[in-house]
Amino acid sequence: MKAEEITKRRAKWSVAAQHLADADTPIIRNCWYALCRSADLGRTLAARTVAGVSVVHFRKEDGTPAALHNRCCHRSYPLDRGSLDGDTIVCGYHGLRYNACGQCVDIPHQDMPKTKFGVRDYPVIERAPFIWIWMGDADKADPGLIPHQYWLDDPDWTTDIGYFEVRGSYVHLHENLLDLSHLSYLHAATFGTPEYAAAPCDIVIENDNIEVWRSVECVLPDVYAKPLGWVGAKARRKSGSQLVSPALHVNTGIFENLDAPRTPNDPPMVKVAQVITPIDNRNTHYHYSISRNFAVEDETVTQHITAGVTSAFKEDLAALEGVAEMHAQERPDEFFEIDIPTDRAGLEMRRRFKRWADAEIAA
């Protein structure tokens, strides 16, 4: 490509990129994010960074969760390095005491019946298997916005949960999940098949909903074929990818054995909740719950599917880290990225994230 054409395209890309979220876009805060798994929250102080803020969290004596800014308002000592006395955090530096609402209720050697300062407390709600936290405006923390999924509570489904810390932006992770044409290449050794990338996709963009669906006739990869007893059989694999919120992405797999009599009611399905929480602009907490409605009592099936899916997700992580490395090496004015038709859903997600982030800054 000639230099003048590169310059022209770079300028055009630069203008378009101004309307797209990327790793430098401020993190969306008015959103319920997963703080941790329910099983990981107990009667000890723990810390986790969410949206650039260190949060100390614990279970109160009544079993409900509490979360505070993990920074003593006196000399900024991390509160998780202190101790828990009932529902009161005792700072491990100078002994200031904070209740579960963040108010400083006692200062050693000070005759102060009630202080007028403290640390921020964050709205937290448990919807097992996760603890959800709201990092934005507390008056907008509507529990009805928690993106809990029905199958996580359904006795006809079984679920296994994994976790990774991703060295990459939550924006790019969402974009990765909205274009699964990479299954044929990045995941060729795990749960991809050659037919997948060439299959037509149905992209649905309506209001706040973004979905991408494909239907492929293929021999299922072993991660699904072995548990179903369909090894070598011709099958139909219908796959969907849905953006639910900045904190949640849902992937759905619906399977049909084309070599056996059809059972249209209650087909075997796998649903993966990709629970995404930005640590900061360039690092991400990534919980994933793998749920299925078949062989729900068989632990060996759980282990087999979890191992296969986890291996595939490691391939995603390696790709995202590679992208982050390239972005870090070169300035935006030194390169531009082209878009292809399967990027449509991801580009729409990035436009929305940019609008939402800009609106929060303006407010």
Tab-separated table of N, CA and C in Angstrom, residues 25-173:
chain	number	residue	atom	x	y	z
A	25	THR	N	-10.534	4.363	27.371
A	25	THR	CA	-11.826	4.945	27.724
A	25	THR	C	-12.098	4.759	29.218
A	26	PRO	N	-12.558	5.794	29.919
A	26	PRO	CA	-12.884	5.623	31.342
A	26	PRO	C	-13.842	4.454	31.560
A	27	ILE	N	-13.625	3.720	32.633
A	27	ILE	CA	-14.428	2.536	32.927
A	27	ILE	C	-15.852	2.946	33.284
A	28	ILE	N	-16.814	2.214	32.770
A	28	ILE	CA	-18.224	2.420	33.118
A	28	ILE	C	-18.415	2.001	34.574
A	29	ARG	N	-18.958	2.893	35.401
A	29	ARG	CA	-19.095	2.616	36.828
A	29	ARG	C	-20.532	2.351	37.258
A	30	ASN	N	-21.492	2.910	36.559
A	30	ASN	CA	-22.881	2.669	36.916
A	30	ASN	C	-23.331	1.332	36.350
A	31	CYS	N	-22.872	0.288	37.007
A	31	CYS	CA	-23.086	-1.080	36.542
A	31	CYS	C	-22.825	-2.018	37.713
A	32	TRP	N	-23.581	-3.098	37.800
A	32	TRP	CA	-23.289	-4.141	38.792
A	32	TRP	C	-22.198	-5.048	38.243
A	33	TYR	N	-21.060	-5.097	38.947
A	33	TYR	CA	-19.955	-5.984	38.580
A	33	TYR	C	-19.823	-7.088	39.629
A	34	ALA	N	-19.314	-8.227	39.209
A	34	ALA	CA	-19.056	-9.309	40.153
A	34	ALA	C	-17.809	-8.974	40.965
A	35	LEU	N	-17.975	-8.874	42.273
A	35	LEU	CA	-16.846	-8.621	43.161
A	35	LEU	C	-16.066	-9.901	43.411
A	36	CYS	N	-16.782	-10.998	43.675
A	36	CYS	CA	-16.140	-12.286	43.932
A	36	CYS	C	-17.211	-13.365	43.904
A	37	ARG	N	-16.808	-14.599	44.028
A	37	ARG	CA	-17.760	-15.692	44.172
A	37	ARG	C	-18.346	-15.683	45.577
A	38	SER	N	-19.588	-16.104	45.701
A	38	SER	CA	-20.197	-16.234	47.027
A	38	SER	C	-19.359	-17.128	47.925
A	39	ALA	N	-18.841	-18.210	47.359
A	39	ALA	CA	-18.085	-19.182	48.149
A	39	ALA	C	-16.789	-18.613	48.686
A	40	ASP	N	-16.298	-17.511	48.093
A	40	ASP	CA	-15.017	-16.942	48.508
A	40	ASP	C	-15.160	-15.836	49.553
A	41	LEU	N	-16.390	-15.465	49.895
A	41	LEU	CA	-16.602	-14.385	50.858
A	41	LEU	C	-16.897	-14.973	52.229
A	42	GLY	N	-16.099	-14.594	53.212
A	42	GLY	CA	-16.282	-15.131	54.551
A	42	GLY	C	-16.076	-14.083	55.622
A	43	ARG	N	-15.779	-14.554	56.824
A	43	ARG	CA	-15.616	-13.675	57.979
A	43	ARG	C	-14.158	-13.241	58.154
A	44	THR	N	-13.480	-13.079	57.055
A	44	THR	CA	-12.140	-12.504	57.075
A	44	THR	C	-12.089	-11.372	56.065
A	45	LEU	N	-11.232	-10.409	56.307
A	45	LEU	CA	-11.108	-9.270	55.406
A	45	LEU	C	-10.363	-9.684	54.139
A	46	ALA	N	-10.906	-9.283	53.000
A	46	ALA	CA	-10.263	-9.561	51.712
A	46	ALA	C	-10.298	-8.285	50.885
A	47	ALA	N	-9.380	-8.167	49.948
A	47	ALA	CA	-9.318	-6.980	49.101
A	47	ALA	C	-9.315	-7.378	47.638
A	48	ARG	N	-9.971	-6.568	46.830
A	48	ARG	CA	-9.961	-6.767	45.381
A	48	ARG	C	-10.133	-5.406	44.727
A	49	THR	N	-9.397	-5.199	43.638
A	49	THR	CA	-9.506	-3.937	42.907
A	49	THR	C	-10.584	-4.052	41.839
A	50	VAL	N	-11.512	-3.097	41.856
A	50	VAL	CA	-12.602	-3.034	40.881
A	50	VAL	C	-12.655	-1.621	40.321
A	51	ALA	N	-12.593	-1.503	39.002
A	51	ALA	CA	-12.659	-0.189	38.335
A	51	ALA	C	-11.637	0.783	38.904
A	52	GLY	N	-10.457	0.273	39.208
A	52	GLY	CA	-9.372	1.118	39.677
A	52	GLY	C	-9.395	1.442	41.157
A	53	VAL	N	-10.345	0.874	41.902
A	53	VAL	CA	-10.479	1.168	43.328
A	53	VAL	C	-10.286	-0.116	44.128
A	54	SER	N	-9.447	-0.065	45.162
A	54	SER	CA	-9.266	-1.210	46.048
A	54	SER	C	-10.440	-1.260	47.024
A	55	VAL	N	-11.073	-2.425	47.096
A	55	VAL	CA	-12.268	-2.612	47.920
A	55	VAL	C	-11.993	-3.701	48.950
A	56	VAL	N	-12.263	-3.408	50.237
A	56	VAL	CA	-12.178	-4.419	51.274
A	56	VAL	C	-13.592	-4.973	51.490
A	57	HIS	N	-13.724	-6.288	51.582
A	57	HIS	CA	-15.047	-6.891	51.673
A	57	HIS	C	-15.043	-8.060	52.644
A	58	PHE	N	-16.206	-8.340	53.220
A	58	PHE	CA	-16.343	-9.405	54.207
A	58	PHE	C	-17.827	-9.695	54.411
A	59	ARG	N	-18.106	-10.812	55.064
A	59	ARG	CA	-19.478	-11.118	55.473
A	59	ARG	C	-19.706	-10.581	56.881
A	60	LYS	N	-20.819	-9.907	57.046
A	60	LYS	CA	-21.193	-9.456	58.379
A	60	LYS	C	-21.696	-10.651	59.200
A	61	GLU	N	-21.903	-10.411	60.470
A	61	GLU	CA	-22.327	-11.494	61.354
A	61	GLU	C	-23.682	-12.072	60.955
A	62	ASP	N	-24.515	-11.272	60.266
A	62	ASP	CA	-25.802	-11.802	59.801
A	62	ASP	C	-25.694	-12.512	58.454
A	63	GLY	N	-24.468	-12.619	57.911
A	63	GLY	CA	-24.239	-13.339	56.664
A	63	GLY	C	-24.299	-12.498	55.413
A	64	THR	N	-24.734	-11.257	55.512
A	64	THR	CA	-24.815	-10.399	54.333
A	64	THR	C	-23.450	-9.786	54.024
A	65	PRO	N	-23.200	-9.429	52.761
A	65	PRO	CA	-21.889	-8.875	52.393
A	65	PRO	C	-21.773	-7.393	52.697
A	66	ALA	N	-20.538	-6.950	52.907
A	66	ALA	CA	-20.229	-5.527	53.075
A	66	ALA	C	-18.972	-5.225	52.281
A	67	ALA	N	-18.894	-4.010	51.735
A	67	ALA	CA	-17.723	-3.603	50.947
A	67	ALA	C	-17.445	-2.126	51.176
A	68	LEU	N	-16.191	-1.800	51.478
A	68	LEU	CA	-15.760	-0.431	51.748
A	68	LEU	C	-14.514	-0.106	50.929
A	69	HIS	N	-14.279	1.184	50.756
A	69	HIS	CA	-13.013	1.618	50.168
A	69	HIS	C	-11.885	1.128	51.076
A	70	ASN	N	-10.927	0.444	50.490
A	70	ASN	CA	-9.878	-0.222	51.271
A	70	ASN	C	-8.735	0.738	51.593
A	71	ARG	N	-9.081	1.859	52.243
A	71	ARG	CA	-8.053	2.869	52.478
A	71	ARG	C	-8.447	3.703	53.685
A	72	CYS	N	-7.743	3.547	54.780
A	72	CYS	CA	-8.043	4.310	55.986
A	72	CYS	C	-7.981	5.801	55.679
A	73	CYS	N	-8.997	6.516	56.155
A	73	CYS	CA	-9.049	7.949	55.844
A	73	CYS	C	-8.028	8.759	56.643
A	74	HIS	N	-7.303	8.122	57.539
A	74	HIS	CA	-6.278	8.817	58.329
A	74	HIS	C	-4.956	8.908	57.562
A	75	ARG	N	-4.322	7.748	57.324
A	75	ARG	CA	-3.046	7.754	56.605
A	75	ARG	C	-2.999	6.694	55.495
A	76	SER	N	-4.175	6.373	54.952
A	76	SER	CA	-4.274	5.550	53.736
A	76	SER	C	-3.774	4.121	53.894
A	77	TYR	N	-3.721	3.605	55.110
A	77	TYR	CA	-3.297	2.213	55.301
A	77	TYR	C	-4.388	1.281	54.768
A	78	PRO	N	-4.009	0.195	54.080
A	78	PRO	CA	-5.023	-0.737	53.565
A	78	PRO	C	-5.806	-1.382	54.714
A	79	LEU	N	-7.112	-1.231	54.692
A	79	LEU	CA	-7.932	-1.743	55.786
A	79	LEU	C	-7.961	-3.269	55.833
A	80	ASP	N	-7.731	-3.928	54.693
A	80	ASP	CA	-7.744	-5.389	54.721
A	80	ASP	C	-6.568	-5.959	55.509
A	81	ARG	N	-5.575	-5.105	55.832
A	81	ARG	CA	-4.448	-5.552	56.647
A	81	ARG	C	-4.718	-5.341	58.141
A	82	GLY	N	-5.913	-4.887	58.468
A	82	GLY	CA	-6.322	-4.751	59.852
A	82	GLY	C	-7.029	-6.011	60.321
A	83	SER	N	-8.011	-5.842	61.203
A	83	SER	CA	-8.719	-6.991	61.764
A	83	SER	C	-10.208	-6.708	61.801
A	84	LEU	N	-10.988	-7.770	61.943
A	84	LEU	CA	-12.441	-7.667	61.990
A	84	LEU	C	-12.904	-7.992	63.405
A	85	ASP	N	-13.605	-7.045	64.001
A	85	ASP	CA	-14.140	-7.210	65.350
A	85	ASP	C	-15.653	-7.095	65.257
A	86	GLY	N	-16.336	-8.245	65.236
A	86	GLY	CA	-17.766	-8.211	64.959
A	86	GLY	C	-17.970	-7.757	63.529
A	87	ASP	N	-18.692	-6.634	63.361
A	87	ASP	CA	-18.857	-6.045	62.032
A	87	ASP	C	-18.052	-4.759	61.892
A	88	THR	N	-17.038	-4.602	62.741
A	88	THR	CA	-16.204	-3.409	62.738
A	88	THR	C	-14.795	-3.733	62.267
A	89	ILE	N	-14.286	-2.932	61.320
A	89	ILE	CA	-12.905	-3.080	60.865
A	89	ILE	C	-12.014	-2.211	61.737
A	90	VAL	N	-10.951	-2.806	62.269
A	90	VAL	CA	-9.972	-2.077	63.068
A	90	VAL	C	-8.723	-1.884	62.218
A	91	CYS	N	-8.388	-0.627	61.914
A	91	CYS	CA	-7.217	-0.350	61.088
A	91	CYS	C	-5.962	-0.867	61.782
A	92	GLY	N	-5.125	-1.563	61.037
A	92	GLY	CA	-3.925	-2.158	61.598
A	92	GLY	C	-2.777	-1.191	61.792
A	93	TYR	N	-2.977	0.097	61.486
A	93	TYR	CA	-1.907	1.087	61.616
A	93	TYR	C	-2.055	1.906	62.907
A	94	HIS	N	-3.204	2.585	63.042
A	94	HIS	CA	-3.405	3.424	64.226
A	94	HIS	C	-4.682	3.086	64.990
A	95	GLY	N	-5.360	2.011	64.606
A	95	GLY	CA	-6.486	1.533	65.395
A	95	GLY	C	-7.814	2.223	65.178
A	96	LEU	N	-7.950	3.065	64.160
A	96	LEU	CA	-9.256	3.648	63.878
A	96	LEU	C	-10.235	2.523	63.540
A	97	ARG	N	-11.490	2.697	63.950
A	97	ARG	CA	-12.487	1.643	63.775
A	97	ARG	C	-13.601	2.131	62.852
A	98	TYR	N	-13.982	1.268	61.917
A	98	TYR	CA	-15.022	1.605	60.939
A	98	TYR	C	-16.141	0.576	61.007
A	99	ASN	N	-17.382	1.067	61.007
A	99	ASN	CA	-18.492	0.129	60.956
A	99	ASN	C	-18.733	-0.322	59.517
A	100	ALA	N	-19.706	-1.200	59.327
A	100	ALA	CA	-19.928	-1.791	58.006
A	100	ALA	C	-20.457	-0.788	56.994
A	101	CYS	N	-20.865	0.402	57.457
A	101	CYS	CA	-21.305	1.467	56.555
A	101	CYS	C	-20.166	2.429	56.222
A	102	GLY	N	-18.967	2.174	56.773
A	102	GLY	CA	-17.812	2.994	56.473
A	102	GLY	C	-17.565	4.142	57.428
A	103	GLN	N	-18.456	4.357	58.399
A	103	GLN	CA	-18.273	5.462	59.327
A	103	GLN	C	-17.197	5.121	60.350
A	104	CYS	N	-16.297	6.059	60.583
A	104	CYS	CA	-15.287	5.895	61.637
A	104	CYS	C	-15.988	6.088	62.974
A	105	VAL	N	-16.050	5.043	63.798
A	105	VAL	CA	-16.825	5.077	65.039
A	105	VAL	C	-15.939	5.214	66.278
A	106	ASP	N	-14.628	5.131	66.097
A	106	ASP	CA	-13.759	5.260	67.264
A	106	ASP	C	-12.335	5.567	66.827
A	107	ILE	N	-11.688	6.481	67.581
A	107	ILE	CA	-10.280	6.786	67.391
A	107	ILE	C	-9.595	6.600	68.738
A	108	PRO	N	-8.607	5.730	68.840
A	108	PRO	CA	-7.951	5.502	70.125
A	108	PRO	C	-7.409	6.800	70.734
A	109	HIS	N	-7.604	6.936	72.038
A	109	HIS	CA	-7.073	8.065	72.810
A	109	HIS	C	-7.734	9.394	72.458
A	110	GLN	N	-8.869	9.334	71.777
A	110	GLN	CA	-9.568	10.566	71.438
A	110	GLN	C	-10.937	10.572	72.113
A	111	ASP	N	-11.266	11.665	72.733
A	111	ASP	CA	-12.555	11.791	73.394
A	111	ASP	C	-13.573	12.307	72.383
A	112	MET	N	-13.971	11.389	71.458
A	112	MET	CA	-14.891	11.755	70.382
A	112	MET	C	-16.023	10.742	70.357
A	113	PRO	N	-17.185	11.091	70.872
A	113	PRO	CA	-18.282	10.125	70.905
A	113	PRO	C	-18.756	9.692	69.526
A	114	LYS	N	-18.609	10.564	68.554
A	114	LYS	CA	-19.039	10.210	67.196
A	114	LYS	C	-18.260	11.046	66.195
A	115	THR	N	-17.599	10.382	65.268
A	115	THR	CA	-16.831	11.117	64.263
A	115	THR	C	-17.722	11.498	63.088
A	116	LYS	N	-17.247	12.428	62.300
A	116	LYS	CA	-17.999	12.885	61.140
A	116	LYS	C	-17.301	12.503	59.841
A	117	PHE	N	-16.465	11.517	59.898
A	117	PHE	CA	-15.770	11.103	58.684
A	117	PHE	C	-15.696	9.584	58.627
A	118	GLY	N	-15.211	9.088	57.506
A	118	GLY	CA	-15.131	7.652	57.312
A	118	GLY	C	-14.665	7.346	55.910
A	119	VAL	N	-15.007	6.172	55.416
A	119	VAL	CA	-14.643	5.761	54.058
A	119	VAL	C	-15.918	5.390	53.313
A	120	ARG	N	-15.832	5.386	52.016
A	120	ARG	CA	-17.013	5.089	51.214
A	120	ARG	C	-17.403	3.625	51.347
A	121	ASP	N	-18.710	3.398	51.501
A	121	ASP	CA	-19.223	2.037	51.416
A	121	ASP	C	-19.894	1.874	50.056
A	122	TYR	N	-19.844	0.669	49.523
A	122	TYR	CA	-20.380	0.391	48.196
A	122	TYR	C	-21.589	-0.537	48.299
A	123	PRO	N	-22.630	-0.291	47.502
A	123	PRO	CA	-23.750	-1.227	47.482
A	123	PRO	C	-23.280	-2.614	47.026
A	124	VAL	N	-23.591	-3.632	47.808
A	124	VAL	CA	-23.252	-5.008	47.448
A	124	VAL	C	-24.469	-5.892	47.717
A	125	ILE	N	-24.709	-6.814	46.803
A	125	ILE	CA	-25.839	-7.737	46.909
A	125	ILE	C	-25.366	-9.115	46.483
A	126	GLU	N	-25.821	-10.120	47.185
A	126	GLU	CA	-25.477	-11.495	46.835
A	126	GLU	C	-26.572	-12.097	45.971
A	127	ARG	N	-26.181	-12.566	44.801
A	127	ARG	CA	-27.021	-13.394	43.941
A	127	ARG	C	-26.154	-14.581	43.573
A	128	ALA	N	-26.190	-15.572	44.438
A	128	ALA	CA	-25.295	-16.711	44.278
A	128	ALA	C	-25.356	-17.235	42.839
A	129	PRO	N	-24.215	-17.579	42.284
A	129	PRO	CA	-22.928	-17.832	42.920
A	129	PRO	C	-21.980	-16.632	43.003
A	130	PHE	N	-22.505	-15.380	42.855
A	130	PHE	CA	-21.618	-14.215	42.870
A	130	PHE	C	-22.088	-13.157	43.862
A	131	ILE	N	-21.129	-12.347	44.309
A	131	ILE	CA	-21.391	-11.122	45.061
A	131	ILE	C	-21.243	-9.970	44.076
A	132	TRP	N	-22.273	-9.136	43.957
A	132	TRP	CA	-22.267	-8.046	42.980
A	132	TRP	C	-22.058	-6.713	43.680
A	133	ILE	N	-21.267	-5.834	43.067
A	133	ILE	CA	-20.947	-4.532	43.648
A	133	ILE	C	-21.228	-3.432	42.634
A	134	TRP	N	-21.656	-2.274	43.154
A	134	TRP	CA	-21.949	-1.101	42.321
A	134	TRP	C	-20.914	-0.033	42.648
A	135	MET	N	-20.095	0.344	41.670
A	135	MET	CA	-18.998	1.289	41.903
A	135	MET	C	-19.369	2.726	41.546
A	136	GLY	N	-20.560	2.935	40.990
A	136	GLY	CA	-20.945	4.268	40.542
A	136	GLY	C	-21.790	5.015	41.553
A	137	ASP	N	-22.750	5.799	41.053
A	137	ASP	CA	-23.625	6.587	41.912
A	137	ASP	C	-24.544	5.661	42.696
A	138	ALA	N	-24.460	5.733	44.024
A	138	ALA	CA	-25.205	4.789	44.861
A	138	ALA	C	-26.706	4.902	44.665
A	139	ASP	N	-27.213	6.093	44.355
A	139	ASP	CA	-28.658	6.248	44.198
A	139	ASP	C	-29.176	5.618	42.913
A	140	LYS	N	-28.276	5.166	42.056
A	140	LYS	CA	-28.682	4.491	40.816
A	140	LYS	C	-28.529	2.974	40.899
A	141	ALA	N	-28.147	2.480	42.077
A	141	ALA	CA	-27.855	1.046	42.237
A	141	ALA	C	-29.142	0.242	42.403
A	142	ASP	N	-29.859	0.071	41.322
A	142	ASP	CA	-31.123	-0.677	41.321
A	142	ASP	C	-30.830	-2.173	41.321
A	143	PRO	N	-31.250	-2.924	42.367
A	143	PRO	CA	-31.003	-4.369	42.383
A	143	PRO	C	-31.610	-5.091	41.187
A	144	GLY	N	-32.644	-4.496	40.591
A	144	GLY	CA	-33.252	-5.113	39.423
A	144	GLY	C	-32.342	-5.152	38.208
A	145	LEU	N	-31.238	-4.401	38.256
A	145	LEU	CA	-30.287	-4.370	37.136
A	145	LEU	C	-29.197	-5.428	37.256
A	146	ILE	N	-29.170	-6.179	38.367
A	146	ILE	CA	-28.165	-7.239	38.513
A	146	ILE	C	-28.403	-8.284	37.423
A	147	PRO	N	-27.395	-8.588	36.620
A	147	PRO	CA	-27.598	-9.476	35.461
A	147	PRO	C	-27.562	-10.961	35.817
A	148	HIS	N	-28.348	-11.354	36.809
A	148	HIS	CA	-28.377	-12.755	37.229
A	148	HIS	C	-29.113	-13.581	36.178
A	149	GLN	N	-28.642	-14.804	35.934
A	149	GLN	CA	-29.195	-15.665	34.895
A	149	GLN	C	-29.973	-16.832	35.508
A	150	TYR	N	-31.115	-17.159	34.916
A	150	TYR	CA	-32.051	-18.108	35.517
A	150	TYR	C	-31.460	-19.485	35.734
A	151	TRP	N	-30.621	-19.933	34.810
A	151	TRP	CA	-30.155	-21.321	34.892
A	151	TRP	C	-29.193	-21.549	36.059
A	152	LEU	N	-28.658	-20.479	36.628
A	152	LEU	CA	-27.760	-20.636	37.765
A	152	LEU	C	-28.507	-21.125	39.011
A	153	ASP	N	-29.836	-20.945	39.033
A	153	ASP	CA	-30.661	-21.391	40.154
A	153	ASP	C	-31.510	-22.617	39.818
A	154	ASP	N	-31.483	-23.034	38.576
A	154	ASP	CA	-32.392	-24.085	38.109
A	154	ASP	C	-31.847	-25.465	38.466
A	155	PRO	N	-32.607	-26.297	39.209
A	155	PRO	CA	-32.117	-27.630	39.571
A	155	PRO	C	-31.934	-28.560	38.381
A	156	ASP	N	-32.495	-28.194	37.236
A	156	ASP	CA	-32.319	-29.011	36.039
A	156	ASP	C	-31.023	-28.694	35.299
A	157	TRP	N	-30.238	-27.759	35.856
A	157	TRP	CA	-28.945	-27.401	35.288
A	157	TRP	C	-27.869	-27.615	36.339
A	158	THR	N	-26.653	-27.855	35.897
A	158	THR	CA	-25.512	-27.908	36.805
A	158	THR	C	-24.466	-26.920	36.328
A	159	THR	N	-23.700	-26.368	37.259
A	159	THR	CA	-22.783	-25.273	36.949
A	159	THR	C	-21.428	-25.489	37.595
A	160	ASP	N	-20.379	-25.157	36.856
A	160	ASP	CA	-19.021	-25.123	37.391
A	160	ASP	C	-18.448	-23.744	37.095
A	161	ILE	N	-17.615	-23.227	37.997
A	161	ILE	CA	-17.125	-21.846	37.874
A	161	ILE	C	-15.606	-21.811	37.862
A	162	GLY	N	-15.059	-20.999	36.982
A	162	GLY	CA	-13.620	-20.794	36.921
A	162	GLY	C	-13.291	-19.311	36.955
A	163	TYR	N	-12.001	-19.009	37.068
A	163	TYR	CA	-11.568	-17.611	37.163
A	163	TYR	C	-10.192	-17.442	36.539
A	164	PHE	N	-10.008	-16.322	35.845
A	164	PHE	CA	-8.714	-15.881	35.353
A	164	PHE	C	-8.561	-14.392	35.634
A	165	GLU	N	-7.329	-13.957	35.780
A	165	GLU	CA	-7.026	-12.533	35.738
A	165	GLU	C	-6.414	-12.265	34.373
A	166	VAL	N	-7.045	-11.378	33.628
A	166	VAL	CA	-6.664	-11.129	32.246
A	166	VAL	C	-5.806	-9.876	32.144
A	167	ARG	N	-4.676	-9.966	31.477
A	167	ARG	CA	-3.861	-8.792	31.189
A	167	ARG	C	-4.348	-8.186	29.871
A	168	GLY	N	-5.520	-7.596	29.967
A	168	GLY	CA	-6.140	-6.987	28.801
A	168	GLY	C	-7.391	-6.228	29.227
A	169	SER	N	-7.874	-5.344	28.360
A	169	SER	CA	-9.019	-4.495	28.660
A	169	SER	C	-10.329	-5.275	28.622
A	170	TYR	N	-11.263	-4.892	29.497
A	170	TYR	CA	-12.582	-5.525	29.464
A	170	TYR	C	-13.316	-5.210	28.163
A	171	VAL	N	-12.992	-4.081	27.536
A	171	VAL	CA	-13.593	-3.745	26.244
A	171	VAL	C	-13.186	-4.768	25.193
A	172	HIS	N	-11.913	-5.101	25.144
A	172	HIS	CA	-11.432	-6.050	24.142
A	172	HIS	C	-11.904	-7.469	24.441
A	173	LEU	N	-12.109	-7.794	25.720
A	173	LEU	CA	-12.654	-9.111	26.049
A	173	LEU	C	-14.085	-9.236	25.534
